[in-house]
């Protein structure tokens, strides 16, 4: 059985990924508000990193990106 790239399922030339990313972040903020927790800037950024690409990111990859963006991320 041939392997397929899971990201290929999302590669639609007419797809506005920035729009769905903003909608997902807005929904995350709403859910946090409903549950009485804060969607901090750091949490929002982590979600952006996870949802902005079409490939999975590991925790260490996310930390590496955050470290380049802000000193002291752990």
GROMACS .gro file of C-alpha atoms in nm:
model
   74
    1UNK     CA    1   0.000   0.000   0.000
    2UNK     CA    2   0.161   0.332  -0.105
    3UNK     CA    3   0.223   0.596   0.158
    4UNK     CA    4   0.063   0.933   0.099
    5UNK     CA    5   0.159   1.264   0.249
    6UNK     CA    6  -0.110   1.361   0.504
    7UNK     CA    7  -0.043   1.726   0.425
    8UNK     CA    8  -0.163   1.665   0.068
    9UNK     CA    9  -0.518   1.647   0.200
   10UNK     CA   10  -0.492   2.016   0.292
   11UNK     CA   11  -0.321   2.145  -0.019
   12UNK     CA   12  -0.603   2.315  -0.202
   13UNK     CA   13  -0.502   2.610  -0.418
   14UNK     CA   14  -0.823   2.794  -0.324
   15UNK     CA   15  -0.788   2.734   0.049
   16UNK     CA   16  -0.727   3.043   0.263
   17UNK     CA   17  -0.530   2.888   0.546
   18UNK     CA   18  -0.485   3.219   0.728
   19UNK     CA   19  -0.864   3.254   0.750
   20UNK     CA   20  -0.919   2.909   0.902
   21UNK     CA   21  -0.622   2.963   1.137
   22UNK     CA   22  -0.775   3.286   1.269
   23UNK     CA   23  -1.114   3.116   1.302
   24UNK     CA   24  -0.957   2.829   1.500
   25UNK     CA   25  -0.772   3.072   1.728
   26UNK     CA   26  -1.092   3.270   1.784
   27UNK     CA   27  -1.272   2.947   1.874
   28UNK     CA   28  -0.991   2.848   2.112
   29UNK     CA   29  -1.019   3.188   2.283
   30UNK     CA   30  -1.396   3.147   2.313
   31UNK     CA   31  -1.359   2.798   2.462
   32UNK     CA   32  -1.103   2.925   2.712
   33UNK     CA   33  -1.340   3.204   2.811
   34UNK     CA   34  -1.627   2.961   2.855
   35UNK     CA   35  -1.410   2.741   3.077
   36UNK     CA   36  -1.271   3.025   3.285
   37UNK     CA   37  -0.912   2.995   3.167
   38UNK     CA   38  -0.693   3.240   2.980
   39UNK     CA   39  -0.559   3.195   2.632
   40UNK     CA   40  -0.227   3.363   2.708
   41UNK     CA   41  -0.006   3.503   2.433
   42UNK     CA   42   0.228   3.206   2.475
   43UNK     CA   43  -0.053   2.952   2.452
   44UNK     CA   44  -0.192   3.131   2.148
   45UNK     CA   45   0.152   3.128   1.984
   46UNK     CA   46   0.192   2.755   2.046
   47UNK     CA   47  -0.145   2.691   1.883
   48UNK     CA   48  -0.044   2.912   1.589
   49UNK     CA   49   0.273   2.709   1.543
   50UNK     CA   50   0.089   2.379   1.561
   51UNK     CA   51  -0.195   2.483   1.332
   52UNK     CA   52   0.000   2.694   1.082
   53UNK     CA   53   0.178   2.408   0.913
   54UNK     CA   54   0.069   2.091   0.747
   55UNK     CA   55   0.310   1.869   0.933
   56UNK     CA   56   0.320   1.762   1.296
   57UNK     CA   57   0.554   1.948   1.529
   58UNK     CA   58   0.712   1.794   1.833
   59UNK     CA   59   0.752   1.969   2.165
   60UNK     CA   60   1.125   2.026   2.109
   61UNK     CA   61   1.063   2.178   1.767
   62UNK     CA   62   0.810   2.415   1.919
   63UNK     CA   63   1.055   2.507   2.196
   64UNK     CA   64   1.330   2.574   1.942
   65UNK     CA   65   1.102   2.812   1.752
   66UNK     CA   66   0.992   2.986   2.071
   67UNK     CA   67   1.354   3.025   2.183
   68UNK     CA   68   1.439   3.206   1.861
   69UNK     CA   69   1.140   3.436   1.911
   70UNK     CA   70   1.178   3.505   2.283
   71UNK     CA   71   1.464   3.457   2.522
   72UNK     CA   72   1.413   3.225   2.816
   73UNK     CA   73   1.138   3.008   2.673
   74UNK     CA   74   1.138   2.676   2.850
   0.00000   0.00000   0.00000
